[in-house]
Coordinates of C-alpha atoms in Angstrom, one line a residue:
M1 CA 0.1 -0.1 0.1
D2 CA 1.2 3.5 -1.1
I3 CA 0.8 6.4 1.0
H4 CA 1.0 10.4 -0.4
E5 CA 4.1 12.3 0.3
Y6 CA 2.8 14.6 3.4
Q7 CA 2.2 11.3 5.2
A8 CA 5.2 9.8 4.7
K9 CA 7.1 13.1 5.9
E10 CA 4.8 13.0 8.9
L11 CA 6.0 9.6 10.0
L12 CA 9.5 10.1 9.3
S13 CA 9.3 13.5 11.5
R14 CA 8.6 11.3 14.3
Y15 CA 12.2 9.8 13.7
Q16 CA 14.2 13.2 14.2
I17 CA 14.6 13.5 10.4
H18 CA 14.0 17.0 9.2
I19 CA 11.3 18.2 6.9
P20 CA 10.2 21.3 5.4
R21 CA 7.6 23.4 7.4
G22 CA 4.0 22.6 5.5
G23 CA 0.1 22.1 5.3
L24 CA -2.4 20.4 3.5
A25 CA -5.1 22.3 1.4
Y26 CA -7.9 21.3 -0.4
S27 CA -8.7 24.5 -2.5
P28 CA -6.7 27.3 -3.6
E29 CA -8.2 29.6 -0.9
Q30 CA -6.8 27.4 1.7
A31 CA -3.4 26.9 -0.1
A32 CA -3.0 30.4 0.2
Y33 CA -3.8 30.4 3.9
R34 CA -1.1 27.3 4.8
A35 CA 1.8 29.8 2.8
S36 CA 0.6 32.8 5.4
E37 CA 0.6 29.9 8.0
I38 CA 4.1 28.8 7.3
G39 CA 5.7 32.3 6.8
G40 CA 8.5 33.6 4.4
N41 CA 8.3 34.6 0.9
R42 CA 8.4 31.5 -1.4
W43 CA 6.5 28.1 -1.2
V44 CA 6.0 25.0 -3.1
V45 CA 2.8 24.0 -4.3
K46 CA 2.6 19.6 -4.6
A47 CA -0.2 17.8 -6.0
Q48 CA -0.8 14.6 -3.8
I49 CA -0.8 11.7 -6.0
H50 CA 0.4 8.3 -5.7
S51 CA 3.4 8.6 -8.1
G52 CA 7.0 10.0 -8.9
A53 CA 7.9 12.5 -11.3
R54 CA 5.3 15.0 -10.7
G55 CA 7.5 17.9 -11.2
K56 CA 8.1 16.6 -15.2
A57 CA 4.1 16.5 -15.5
G58 CA 3.2 20.0 -13.8
G59 CA 2.1 18.8 -10.4
I60 CA 5.0 21.1 -8.3
K61 CA 5.0 24.6 -8.6
L62 CA 7.3 27.4 -7.3
C63 CA 5.4 30.2 -6.0
S64 CA 6.6 33.5 -4.5
S65 CA 2.7 35.3 -4.1
D66 CA -0.6 34.4 -3.0
H67 CA -1.6 34.9 -6.3
E68 CA 0.7 32.2 -7.9
I69 CA -0.5 30.0 -5.2
V70 CA -4.2 30.4 -5.8
E71 CA -3.2 30.0 -9.8
A72 CA -1.2 26.8 -9.2
A73 CA -3.7 25.2 -7.0
D74 CA -6.7 26.3 -9.3
A75 CA -4.8 24.6 -12.0
M76 CA -4.0 21.5 -10.0
L77 CA -6.9 20.5 -7.9
G78 CA -9.3 18.5 -9.6
A79 CA -7.0 17.6 -12.5
K80 CA -5.6 14.4 -13.9
L81 CA -1.9 14.4 -13.3
V82 CA -0.4 12.5 -16.4
T83 CA 3.2 11.1 -15.6
H84 CA 5.2 7.8 -16.9
Q85 CA 4.5 6.3 -13.8
T86 CA 0.4 7.0 -13.6
G87 CA 0.1 5.4 -17.3
P88 CA -2.3 7.6 -19.7
Q89 CA -5.1 7.4 -17.7
G90 CA -3.0 9.6 -14.8
K91 CA -4.5 10.2 -11.2
L92 CA -6.8 12.8 -9.9
V93 CA -5.7 15.5 -7.7
S94 CA -7.9 16.0 -4.9
R95 CA -5.7 17.6 -2.4
L96 CA -2.4 19.9 -2.4
Y97 CA 0.6 20.0 -0.1
I98 CA 2.0 23.5 0.5
E99 CA 5.4 23.9 2.2
E100 CA 8.1 26.0 2.6
A101 CA 11.0 26.4 -0.4
M102 CA 14.4 25.8 0.5
D103 CA 17.5 26.8 -0.5
I104 CA 19.5 23.9 -2.0
E105 CA 23.2 23.3 -2.0
R106 CA 23.3 19.7 -3.2
E107 CA 20.7 17.1 -3.4
I108 CA 21.4 13.4 -2.4
Y109 CA 19.2 10.2 -3.2
L110 CA 18.3 7.5 -0.4
G111 CA 16.2 4.4 -0.5
F112 CA 15.3 1.6 1.7
V113 CA 14.2 -1.6 0.1
L114 CA 13.7 -5.3 0.8
D115 CA 16.2 -7.4 -0.9
R116 CA 14.9 -10.8 -1.4
K117 CA 18.0 -12.6 -2.7
S118 CA 20.1 -11.5 0.7
E119 CA 16.6 -11.7 2.9
R120 CA 17.9 -8.2 4.5
I121 CA 16.9 -4.8 4.0
M122 CA 19.0 -3.0 1.2
I123 CA 20.1 0.7 1.7
V124 CA 20.7 2.1 -1.9
A125 CA 22.1 5.6 -1.7
S126 CA 23.6 8.2 -4.1
S127 CA 25.5 11.7 -4.0
S128 CA 23.3 12.3 -7.4
G129 CA 19.9 13.0 -6.1
G130 CA 16.9 14.7 -8.0
M131 CA 16.6 12.1 -10.3
E132 CA 15.1 8.9 -10.5
I133 CA 17.1 6.0 -9.2
E134 CA 17.1 4.2 -12.6
E135 CA 18.3 7.2 -14.1
I136 CA 21.3 7.4 -11.6
A137 CA 22.1 4.3 -12.5
E138 CA 22.4 4.7 -16.1
A139 CA 24.2 8.2 -15.9
E140 CA 26.3 7.8 -12.8
P141 CA 26.5 4.4 -11.6
D142 CA 29.9 4.7 -9.8
S143 CA 27.9 7.3 -7.8
I144 CA 25.9 4.5 -6.0
I145 CA 26.2 3.1 -2.9
R146 CA 24.6 -0.5 -1.6
A147 CA 24.8 -1.8 2.1
T148 CA 22.6 -4.5 3.5
V149 CA 21.5 -4.9 7.1
D150 CA 22.2 -7.8 9.2
P151 CA 18.2 -8.4 10.8
G152 CA 20.0 -10.1 14.1
V153 CA 21.5 -6.9 14.9
G154 CA 19.7 -4.1 13.1
M155 CA 21.6 -1.2 11.4
Q156 CA 24.6 0.0 13.4
D157 CA 26.1 3.5 13.9
F158 CA 29.3 2.6 11.8
Q159 CA 27.4 1.6 9.0
A160 CA 25.6 4.8 8.8
R161 CA 28.3 6.8 9.2
E162 CA 30.1 4.9 6.3
I163 CA 27.3 5.5 4.0
A164 CA 27.4 9.3 4.9
F165 CA 31.3 9.4 4.3
G166 CA 30.5 7.7 1.2
L167 CA 28.3 10.7 -0.3
G168 CA 30.7 13.2 0.5
I169 CA 28.6 15.0 3.4
D170 CA 30.5 17.5 5.1
N171 CA 32.1 16.4 8.3
A172 CA 29.7 19.0 10.2
L173 CA 26.7 17.0 9.0
I174 CA 28.3 13.6 9.4
G175 CA 26.1 13.1 12.5
R176 CA 23.2 14.8 11.3
A177 CA 23.3 12.2 8.3
T178 CA 23.7 9.0 10.7
Q179 CA 20.7 10.2 12.5
T180 CA 18.9 10.2 9.5
L181 CA 20.2 7.0 8.1
L182 CA 19.2 4.9 11.4
G183 CA 15.5 6.9 11.4
C184 CA 14.9 6.1 8.4
Y185 CA 15.9 2.3 9.1
R186 CA 13.8 2.4 12.2
A187 CA 11.1 3.8 10.3
F188 CA 11.3 1.3 7.4
V189 CA 11.2 -1.5 10.5
D190 CA 8.9 -0.2 12.9
Y191 CA 6.0 0.3 10.3
D192 CA 6.6 -2.8 8.1
A193 CA 7.2 -0.5 4.9
A194 CA 8.0 -2.6 1.7
M195 CA 10.1 0.6 0.3
L196 CA 11.2 4.1 1.6
E197 CA 12.9 6.6 -0.3
I198 CA 13.8 10.3 0.3
N199 CA 14.6 12.0 -3.0
P200 CA 16.3 14.5 -2.7
L201 CA 17.7 14.6 0.5
V202 CA 18.7 18.2 0.6
V203 CA 21.9 19.8 2.1
T204 CA 20.7 23.4 2.5
R205 CA 22.7 26.6 2.6
R206 CA 22.0 26.7 6.3
G207 CA 23.7 23.8 6.8
D208 CA 21.1 21.3 7.2
L209 CA 20.0 18.1 6.1
V210 CA 16.3 18.1 4.9
A211 CA 13.7 15.3 3.3
L212 CA 12.4 17.5 0.6
D213 CA 10.2 14.6 -1.1
A214 CA 9.4 11.1 0.3
K215 CA 7.4 7.8 -0.6
M216 CA 6.8 5.2 1.6
S217 CA 4.7 1.7 0.8
F218 CA 4.1 -1.0 2.8
D219 CA 3.6 -4.4 3.2
E220 CA -0.2 -5.4 2.9
N221 CA 0.2 -8.8 4.8
A222 CA 0.9 -6.9 7.9
L223 CA -1.6 -3.8 7.7
F224 CA -3.5 -6.0 10.2
R225 CA -1.2 -5.1 13.2
R226 CA -0.4 -1.4 11.9
P227 CA -3.9 -0.1 11.9
H228 CA -2.5 3.6 11.9
I229 CA -0.9 3.2 8.5
A230 CA -3.9 1.3 7.2
E231 CA -6.3 4.2 7.9
M232 CA -3.7 6.5 5.6
R233 CA -5.0 4.3 2.5
D234 CA -6.3 6.4 -0.2
K235 CA -8.7 4.7 -2.3
S236 CA -9.2 7.2 -5.2
Q237 CA -5.4 6.7 -6.0
E238 CA -6.0 3.0 -6.7
D239 CA -7.4 1.1 -9.7
Q240 CA -11.0 1.0 -8.7
R241 CA -11.1 -2.7 -10.5
E242 CA -8.3 -3.7 -8.0
T243 CA -9.7 -1.7 -4.9
F244 CA -13.2 -3.6 -5.8
A245 CA -11.7 -7.1 -5.2
S246 CA -9.5 -5.9 -2.6
D247 CA -12.4 -5.2 -0.5
R248 CA -14.1 -8.4 -0.9
G249 CA -11.0 -10.5 0.0
L250 CA -9.8 -11.4 -4.0
S251 CA -6.3 -11.5 -5.4
Y252 CA -6.7 -9.1 -8.4
V253 CA -4.5 -7.4 -11.0
G254 CA -6.2 -5.3 -13.6
L255 CA -4.5 -5.8 -17.4
D256 CA -5.4 -4.3 -20.3
G257 CA -6.8 -7.0 -22.4
N258 CA -10.7 -8.4 -23.5
I259 CA -10.9 -11.9 -21.6
G260 CA -11.3 -11.8 -18.1
C261 CA -9.9 -14.9 -15.9
I262 CA -11.4 -16.5 -12.9
I263 CA -8.7 -18.8 -12.0
N264 CA -7.5 -20.7 -8.7
G265 CA -3.9 -20.3 -7.8
A266 CA -1.1 -18.1 -8.9
G267 CA 0.9 -20.5 -11.4
L268 CA -2.3 -21.9 -13.2
A269 CA -3.2 -18.1 -13.5
M270 CA 0.4 -16.8 -15.1
A271 CA 0.1 -20.4 -17.3
T272 CA -3.5 -18.9 -18.3
M273 CA -2.6 -15.7 -19.4
D274 CA 0.3 -17.1 -20.9
M275 CA -1.7 -19.4 -23.2
I276 CA -4.3 -16.7 -24.1
K277 CA -1.8 -14.5 -25.8
I278 CA 0.0 -17.5 -27.4
A279 CA -3.8 -18.3 -28.7
G280 CA -3.9 -14.6 -30.1
G281 CA -6.0 -12.8 -27.3
E282 CA -4.9 -10.5 -24.4
P283 CA -5.8 -10.9 -20.5
A284 CA -8.3 -8.2 -19.0
N285 CA -7.1 -9.3 -15.2
F286 CA -5.3 -11.5 -12.9
L287 CA -7.8 -13.0 -10.3
D288 CA -7.0 -15.5 -8.4
I289 CA -9.8 -17.2 -6.0
G290 CA -7.7 -19.3 -4.1
G291 CA -8.4 -22.7 -2.3
G292 CA -11.6 -24.1 -1.0
A293 CA -13.4 -21.1 -2.7
S294 CA -17.2 -21.3 -1.9
P295 CA -20.1 -20.5 -4.7
E296 CA -20.5 -16.9 -3.2
R297 CA -16.8 -16.2 -3.4
V298 CA -16.7 -17.4 -7.5
A299 CA -19.8 -15.3 -7.8
K300 CA -18.0 -12.1 -6.4
S301 CA -15.2 -13.1 -8.6
F302 CA -17.7 -12.4 -11.5
R303 CA -18.6 -9.1 -10.0
A304 CA -15.1 -8.0 -10.0
V305 CA -14.2 -9.3 -13.7
L306 CA -17.2 -7.7 -15.2
R307 CA -16.7 -4.1 -13.7
D308 CA -14.2 -3.7 -16.3
R309 CA -16.0 -2.5 -19.0
N310 CA -13.6 -3.6 -21.7
V311 CA -14.3 -7.3 -21.1
E312 CA -15.7 -9.2 -23.9
T313 CA -15.1 -12.7 -22.8
I314 CA -14.5 -14.9 -19.4
L315 CA -12.7 -17.9 -19.0
V316 CA -13.1 -19.9 -15.6
N317 CA -9.7 -22.5 -15.3
I318 CA -10.1 -24.6 -12.2
F319 CA -7.8 -27.3 -11.4
A320 CA -9.0 -28.6 -8.2
G321 CA -7.5 -29.7 -5.4
I322 CA -8.2 -28.0 -2.3
N323 CA -11.3 -26.6 -4.2
R324 CA -13.6 -28.5 -5.6
C325 CA -15.2 -28.4 -9.1
D326 CA -18.9 -28.9 -8.1
W327 CA -18.6 -25.6 -5.6
V328 CA -17.3 -23.8 -8.3
A329 CA -19.7 -25.1 -11.0
E330 CA -22.5 -23.7 -8.5
G331 CA -21.1 -20.5 -8.2
V332 CA -20.9 -19.9 -11.7
I333 CA -24.7 -20.8 -12.1
K334 CA -25.1 -18.6 -9.0
A335 CA -23.0 -15.6 -11.0
L336 CA -25.0 -16.5 -14.3
K337 CA -28.6 -16.2 -12.3
E338 CA -27.6 -13.1 -9.9
V339 CA -25.1 -11.1 -11.5
G340 CA -25.9 -11.6 -15.3
V341 CA -23.4 -12.5 -17.5
P342 CA -23.3 -10.6 -20.8
V343 CA -20.3 -12.2 -22.6
P344 CA -19.4 -15.5 -23.6
L345 CA -18.4 -17.7 -20.7
V346 CA -15.6 -20.7 -21.1
V347 CA -15.0 -23.0 -18.5
R348 CA -12.7 -25.4 -17.8
L349 CA -12.8 -28.0 -14.6
S350 CA -10.2 -30.4 -13.7
G351 CA -9.4 -32.2 -10.4
T352 CA -11.8 -32.4 -7.0
N353 CA -15.2 -33.7 -7.8
M354 CA -14.9 -33.0 -11.7
E355 CA -17.7 -34.6 -13.1
E356 CA -20.1 -33.6 -10.6
G357 CA -19.0 -29.7 -11.7
R358 CA -19.2 -30.8 -14.9
R359 CA -22.6 -31.9 -15.0
I360 CA -24.0 -29.2 -12.7
L361 CA -22.9 -26.8 -15.6
A362 CA -24.3 -29.3 -18.2
E363 CA -27.7 -29.3 -16.6
S364 CA -27.9 -25.9 -15.7
G365 CA -29.5 -25.0 -19.2
E366 CA -27.2 -22.2 -19.3
D367 CA -25.1 -21.2 -22.7
I368 CA -21.4 -22.0 -21.5
I369 CA -18.7 -23.1 -23.4
V370 CA -16.9 -26.2 -21.8
A371 CA -13.1 -27.2 -22.2
E372 CA -11.5 -30.0 -21.0
T373 CA -7.9 -28.7 -21.4
L374 CA -5.8 -25.7 -21.0
A375 CA -4.9 -25.1 -24.2
E376 CA -8.3 -25.9 -25.5
A377 CA -9.7 -23.5 -22.7
A378 CA -7.7 -20.6 -24.2
D379 CA -8.0 -21.1 -27.6
K380 CA -12.2 -21.5 -27.5
A381 CA -11.8 -18.0 -25.3
V382 CA -10.2 -16.4 -27.8
G383 CA -12.6 -17.6 -30.5
A384 CA -15.5 -16.7 -28.5
W385 CA -13.9 -13.0 -27.8
R386 CA -13.2 -12.6 -31.9
A387 CA -16.8 -13.8 -32.4
F388 CA -18.2 -11.6 -29.8
A389 CA -16.3 -8.6 -30.8
A390 CA -17.1 -8.8 -34.5
N391 CA -20.7 -9.0 -33.6
K392 CA -20.4 -5.8 -31.4
A393 CA -18.8 -3.8 -34.3
A394 CA -21.5 -4.9 -36.9

């Protein structure tokens, strides 16, 4: 789960990490009022969306008067900001963060991620901040510092100092940099974060080290023990299809194709999507109904898939072990009767109670295309989609 910049900064400030003074605004007038509360003569108006590269897309404006703040806020609020991270659909700007402008001497990159290979937290830092880490890796690969933390002892002072010296930070700021690095590590661990990034971490002309921008994302499997983090969720920033499914306990990832997929097991889901593409189609989603799926859960899955208006065929592919094919078949019939499925439906059932499941489908009287193998199911789904799309266009 991602959170907004202002939320990440608020969390980091609890660990003695310096952030600029700022305030939240939901209207142009409130933005100007926030600036008057902050004081000074230069402010930054920042669109709060779950995406980086906001500055290049016009989501960050430097202002030096109330008029400029109101003008910038008026242009951003209610608009969809499109960055290369949001995709062409963009993300809605519903709130702004107004903060004091800093006199910047130099910019640094600092990131904390989980490194699955070493099974440790990895710190990635660079003396070239202000760019995305991929750009830094390409333009100045030698500037990148990597260090891992032994989970048995946690991050040590000497590690933080080594990184600070490696970044070329002035001796007068080594203590501050060490405190910042250790604070980030502590916040990462305490909140079950999956990623923490400060970019840029700036050295100001006044001799301070300040987090000018911050991003944090969290392990959703651990949110049950971090309710105050879960409350920071902003559903307006998420794919509405995925939000609908997530709220109903379904594992769903939205894609750009036309063939909706309802499958049990992540591996089978991946294989099914591959087979659809080999057959010439494009999957519209990844949906794993999991093990022990009841008829009600199957019906919920149909509702989630059909919320995508691009879906023109549905493929149900079940290889039942823990699941039971007869339960899935009952769920399919329940969905057809209660939800309504206005597109072709292809069903492949294999495994536990397979014969009973196929009997339920055959005796239902519903218009269901049955397949016995994965390849046959993919071919029939693509064929049904092409026929449906052709009739729709005619």
